[in-house]
Coordinates of C-alpha atoms and ligand atoms in Angstrom, one line a residue:
X1 CA 106.8 -156.9 126.2
X2 CA 107.7 -160.4 127.9
X3 CA 104.8 -162.4 129.7
X4 CA 106.3 -164.9 132.7
X5 CA 104.3 -167.5 134.4
X6 CA 106.6 -168.3 137.1
X7 CA 107.6 -166.5 140.4
X8 CA 111.4 -168.3 139.7
X9 CA 110.8 -166.3 136.2
X10 CA 109.5 -163.2 137.7
X11 CA 112.3 -162.9 140.2
X12 CA 115.1 -163.8 137.7
X13 CA 114.2 -161.0 135.3
X14 CA 113.4 -158.5 138.5
X15 CA 116.8 -159.2 139.8
X16 CA 118.9 -158.8 136.9
X17 CA 116.8 -154.8 136.3
X18 CA 117.6 -154.0 139.9
X19 CA 121.5 -155.3 139.7
X20 CA 121.4 -153.2 136.8
X21 CA 120.5 -150.3 139.3
X22 CA 116.8 -149.7 137.6
X23 CA 113.6 -149.3 139.6
X24 CA 111.4 -151.9 139.1
X25 CA 106.9 -151.2 139.4
X26 CA 104.8 -153.5 139.6
X27 CA 100.5 -153.1 138.2
X28 CA 98.8 -155.4 139.9
X29 CA 95.3 -156.3 138.2
X30 CA 92.8 -159.2 137.7
X31 CA 93.2 -158.7 133.8
X32 CA 90.1 -157.5 131.0
X33 CA 92.4 -154.2 131.4
X34 CA 90.3 -150.7 130.2
X35 CA 91.8 -147.3 130.2
X36 CA 91.6 -147.1 133.8
X37 CA 94.4 -150.3 134.3
X38 CA 96.7 -148.5 131.4
X39 CA 96.4 -144.7 133.1
X40 CA 97.6 -146.8 135.8
X41 CA 100.7 -148.2 133.5
X42 CA 101.7 -144.4 132.1
X43 CA 101.1 -143.1 136.2
X44 CA 103.8 -145.6 137.4
X45 CA 106.5 -145.3 134.3
X46 CA 106.3 -141.7 135.6
X47 CA 108.8 -142.8 139.1
X48 CA 110.5 -146.2 137.7
X49 CA 112.3 -147.4 135.2
X50 CA 110.4 -151.4 134.5
X51 CA 107.4 -152.0 134.6
X52 CA 105.3 -155.5 135.7
X53 CA 101.4 -155.3 135.1
X54 CA 100.3 -158.8 136.8
X55 CA 97.4 -160.7 135.6
X56 CA 95.8 -163.2 138.1
X57 CA 91.6 -163.1 139.1
X58 CA 92.2 -164.1 142.7
X59 CA 89.8 -166.7 144.3
X60 CA 90.9 -165.9 147.6
X61 CA 89.2 -162.7 146.8
X62 CA 85.9 -163.9 145.7
X63 CA 82.6 -165.2 147.9
X64 CA 80.8 -167.9 147.1
X65 CA 77.7 -166.6 145.2
X66 CA 80.3 -164.0 143.2
X67 CA 81.5 -164.1 140.0
X68 CA 84.7 -165.9 140.0
X69 CA 83.2 -168.4 137.4
X70 CA 82.0 -165.9 134.9
X71 CA 84.8 -162.8 135.7
X72 CA 86.4 -161.8 131.8
X73 CA 89.5 -163.4 131.5
X74 CA 90.9 -161.7 128.2
X75 CA 95.0 -162.4 129.0
X76 CA 96.0 -162.5 124.9
X77 CA 94.0 -159.0 124.5
X78 CA 94.8 -157.5 127.5
X79 CA 98.8 -158.7 126.5
X80 CA 98.0 -156.7 123.2
X81 CA 96.7 -153.6 124.9
X82 CA 100.1 -153.1 127.1
X83 CA 102.5 -153.8 124.1
X84 CA 102.5 -150.5 123.0
X85 CA 102.2 -149.3 127.0
X86 CA 105.1 -148.4 129.0
X87 CA 105.1 -151.9 130.3
X88 CA 108.1 -154.1 130.0
X89 CA 106.9 -157.4 131.6
X90 CA 103.4 -158.8 132.4
X91 CA 102.9 -161.0 135.2
X92 CA 100.4 -163.8 134.6
X93 CA 100.2 -167.2 137.2
X94 CA 98.6 -169.5 137.1
X95 CA 96.4 -170.2 140.4
X96 CA 98.7 -173.0 141.8
X97 CA 101.1 -171.1 141.1
X98 CA 99.7 -169.0 143.7
X99 CA 98.2 -171.1 146.6
X100 CA 100.0 -174.5 145.8
X101 CA 99.1 -177.5 147.6
X102 CA 99.6 -176.8 151.8
X103 CA 98.8 -173.3 151.4
X104 CA 97.1 -172.0 154.7
X105 CA 98.3 -168.5 155.6
X106 CA 96.1 -165.0 155.2
X107 CA 96.8 -161.7 156.0
X108 CA 94.2 -159.8 158.1
X109 CA 94.0 -156.1 158.1
X110 CA 91.7 -155.4 161.1
X111 CA 89.5 -152.4 161.6
X112 CA 89.9 -151.1 158.2
X113 CA 88.6 -153.6 156.3
X114 CA 85.1 -153.7 158.2
X115 CA 82.8 -151.8 157.2
X116 CA 81.6 -150.7 153.7
X117 CA 82.6 -153.4 151.3
X118 CA 84.0 -155.1 153.9
X119 CA 80.9 -155.7 155.4
X120 CA 79.5 -156.4 151.8
X121 CA 82.1 -158.4 150.7
X122 CA 82.7 -160.8 154.5
X123 CA 86.4 -162.7 152.9
X124 CA 86.9 -159.9 150.3
X125 CA 89.9 -157.8 151.7
X126 CA 91.4 -161.4 153.5
X127 CA 92.0 -162.4 149.6
X128 CA 93.0 -159.1 148.3
X129 CA 95.5 -158.3 151.3
X130 CA 96.9 -161.8 151.0
X131 CA 97.6 -162.2 147.5
X132 CA 99.0 -158.4 147.2
X133 CA 101.1 -159.6 149.7
X134 CA 102.5 -162.1 147.8
X135 CA 102.7 -160.3 144.8
X136 CA 105.0 -157.4 146.4
X137 CA 107.1 -160.7 148.0
X138 CA 107.4 -162.2 145.1
X139 CA 108.3 -159.3 142.9
X140 CA 110.2 -157.4 145.0
X141 CA 108.9 -154.5 143.3
X142 CA 110.4 -150.7 144.9
X143 CA 107.0 -149.5 143.9
X144 CA 103.3 -150.4 143.1
X145 CA 99.8 -148.7 142.7
X146 CA 96.5 -149.0 143.0
X147 CA 93.9 -147.4 142.0
X148 CA 91.8 -144.6 144.1
X149 CA 88.7 -145.8 142.3
X150 CA 88.8 -148.4 145.4
X151 CA 89.7 -146.4 147.9
X152 CA 89.0 -148.8 150.6
X153 CA 91.2 -151.9 148.7
X154 CA 94.2 -148.3 148.4
X155 CA 93.7 -147.8 153.1
X156 CA 93.7 -151.5 153.4
X157 CA 97.5 -151.9 150.7
X158 CA 99.1 -149.1 152.5
X159 CA 98.7 -150.7 156.1
X160 CA 99.1 -154.4 155.8
X161 CA 102.5 -153.0 154.0
X162 CA 103.5 -150.7 156.8
X163 CA 102.3 -153.3 159.6
X164 CA 104.1 -156.0 157.8
X165 CA 107.7 -154.0 157.0
X166 CA 107.2 -154.4 153.4
X167 CA 109.8 -151.8 151.5
X168 CA 107.7 -150.9 148.6
X169 CA 106.3 -147.4 147.5
X170 CA 102.7 -147.4 147.4
X171 CA 101.6 -145.2 144.5
X172 CA 97.7 -144.1 143.8
X173 CA 96.4 -144.0 140.9
X174 CA 93.8 -141.3 139.3
X175 CA 90.4 -142.8 138.9
X176 CA 89.6 -143.0 135.7
X177 CA 86.0 -142.7 134.2
X178 CA 84.2 -143.1 130.9
X179 CA 82.5 -140.5 129.1
X180 CA 79.3 -139.5 130.8
X181 CA 81.3 -140.1 134.1
X182 CA 80.6 -143.7 134.6
X183 CA 83.9 -145.0 137.1
X184 CA 85.9 -147.5 133.8
X185 CA 85.2 -151.0 135.7
X186 CA 85.8 -154.4 133.8
X187 CA 82.4 -155.0 135.6
X188 CA 80.7 -152.3 133.2
X189 CA 80.6 -154.9 130.4
X190 CA 77.6 -156.8 132.5
X191 CA 75.3 -154.1 132.4
X192 CA 72.8 -154.5 129.6
X193 CA 71.3 -151.3 127.2
X194 CA 69.2 -149.9 130.0
X195 CA 71.3 -150.2 133.3
X196 CA 74.4 -149.1 131.5
X197 CA 71.8 -145.4 131.1
X198 CA 71.7 -145.7 134.5
X199 CA 74.9 -146.5 136.0
X200 CA 75.8 -143.1 134.5
X201 CA 73.5 -141.4 136.8
X202 CA 76.0 -142.1 139.8
X203 CA 78.5 -140.1 139.1
X204 CA 76.1 -136.6 138.8
X205 CA 74.6 -137.8 141.9
X206 CA 78.3 -138.2 144.2
X207 CA 78.7 -134.7 142.3
X208 CA 75.5 -133.2 143.9
X209 CA 76.5 -134.6 147.2
X210 CA 79.6 -133.1 147.4
X211 CA 78.8 -129.6 146.1
X212 CA 75.7 -130.0 149.1
X213 CA 78.4 -131.3 152.2
X214 CA 81.2 -128.2 150.2
X215 CA 77.8 -125.9 151.1
X216 CA 77.6 -126.1 154.7
X217 CA 75.3 -128.9 154.5
X218 CA 74.5 -132.0 157.5
X219 CA 76.5 -135.0 156.1
X220 CA 73.9 -137.5 156.8
X221 CA 71.4 -135.9 155.1
X222 CA 73.9 -135.8 152.5
X223 CA 74.5 -139.1 152.4
X224 CA 70.2 -139.7 152.7
X225 CA 69.2 -137.4 149.2
X226 CA 72.1 -138.9 147.4
X227 CA 70.7 -142.4 148.7
X228 CA 67.7 -141.3 147.9
X229 CA 67.8 -140.3 144.1
X230 CA 70.1 -143.0 143.3
X231 CA 67.0 -145.3 144.1
X232 CA 64.8 -143.2 142.3
X233 CA 67.2 -142.9 139.5
X234 CA 66.1 -146.6 138.5
X235 CA 69.4 -148.1 141.0
X236 CA 68.4 -151.6 142.6
X237 CA 69.4 -150.9 145.8
X238 CA 72.1 -148.8 147.5
X239 CA 75.2 -150.9 149.5
X240 CA 76.3 -147.1 151.1
X241 CA 76.5 -143.9 150.7
X242 CA 79.3 -142.5 153.7
X243 CA 81.4 -139.3 153.7
X244 CA 84.4 -140.8 156.0
X245 CA 88.0 -139.4 156.9
X246 CA 89.8 -139.6 154.0
X247 CA 92.7 -141.5 156.3
X248 CA 90.7 -143.4 158.9
X249 CA 87.8 -143.9 157.2
X250 CA 86.0 -142.8 159.8
X251 CA 82.7 -141.7 158.9
X252 CA 81.9 -138.4 159.8
X253 CA 79.1 -136.5 161.0
X254 CA 78.0 -133.0 161.3
X255 CA 78.6 -130.2 158.9
X256 CA 81.9 -130.6 157.0
X257 CA 85.1 -129.3 158.6
X258 CA 88.2 -130.7 156.9
X259 CA 88.8 -132.5 153.8
X260 CA 86.8 -135.2 153.3
X261 CA 85.7 -138.1 151.4
X262 CA 83.3 -139.9 150.2
X263 CA 82.7 -143.4 149.4
X264 CA 79.4 -145.7 147.9
X265 CA 78.6 -148.7 146.2
X266 CA 75.3 -149.5 144.4
X267 CA 73.7 -152.7 142.5
X268 CA 71.9 -153.0 139.1
X269 CA 71.0 -156.3 139.0
X270 CA 74.0 -158.5 140.0
X271 CA 76.7 -156.3 139.1
X272 CA 77.9 -153.6 142.0
X273 CA 79.2 -150.7 140.9
X274 CA 81.4 -148.8 142.7
X275 CA 82.5 -144.7 142.8
X276 CA 84.1 -142.1 145.1
X277 CA 84.9 -138.5 145.4
X278 CA 87.0 -136.3 147.4
X279 CA 85.4 -133.7 148.9
X280 CA 87.9 -130.7 149.9
X281 CA 86.7 -127.8 152.1
X282 CA 86.2 -124.3 150.9
X283 CA 89.6 -122.8 150.8
Ligands
LIG301 P1 91.2 -154.6 139.1 O1 91.8 -155.3 138.5 O2 89.8 -154.2 138.5 O3 91.8 -156.0 140.5 O4 91.7 -153.4 139.5 C1 93.5 -153.2 139.5 C2 94.3 -152.1 139.5 O5 93.2 -151.2 138.8 C3 93.3 -151.6 141.0 O6 94.3 -150.8 141.5 C4 92.4 -151.2 141.3 O7 91.8 -149.5 142.1 C5 92.3 -150.2 139.5 N1 90.8 -149.8 139.2 C6 89.8 -149.9 138.1 N2 89.6 -149.2 137.8 C7 89.8 -148.1 137.8 C8 89.7 -146.9 137.0 N3 88.3 -146.9 137.1 N4 90.2 -145.8 137.3 C9 91.7 -146.2 138.2 N5 92.3 -146.7 138.3 C10 91.5 -148.8 138.8

């Protein structure tokens, strides 16, 4: 497995592979790898011949009061985890390779970026879309994969890739959970023992919501019952629990008429947790 740190070295490697007729896949991450990230590597390896994992803690997607400084940076441990996987290259650019002096351009995706995470983290999706756009153009990858866990992020990325005519297949990796159902996240390590126990309720409360919605419950009432239960479980704040159209992310109301999805974010202390589940209509 190679480690590269510059755009030039990355492009030389990818050009050589593509010159040999090989398809190249990219797994963008911010490192602190867990089994959710590793599943994306296995998943994309079934679709391409060579896999690159990028590791870059992107300052542009963190708000002024967020955890940029504290975000775990564990490059050597990450590379050790990837060594046993179908990963051919780790691309870990320094910040001034990604954002050299004089950098001015941003990728803004309207509408789909505004609610949910966008409302709670102003500027977040501009940072995500800009860095992912750069990573796709730097690598010239044939395919890239993103997790279902960050469902709105996936929608934002699909939108700008289509709008900007970027030739890259965007794949979705299923959400990977810990044993008690908590969605794996690099931020779970911020939780203390009490918070970690409460966090395990998140997934179960969303399962209850999915069941209630599938049973014909009023969707707004299902959301409210779920948010109330999370607060009773000990969450400090529920940022949103919303049942949305899986394509447009528009909120759904009334009773379930076609497949939907719940997106949710809740806080334990200063740690924000995300979760999401599909809500299929009964056959
Ligand atoms: P991050 O390092 O948090 O930016 O995440 C990098 C990629 O891993 C994104 O596409 C995430 O959606 C994905 N990811 C994060 N957590 C999980 C998980 N629990 N299961 C599957 N994919 C995940």
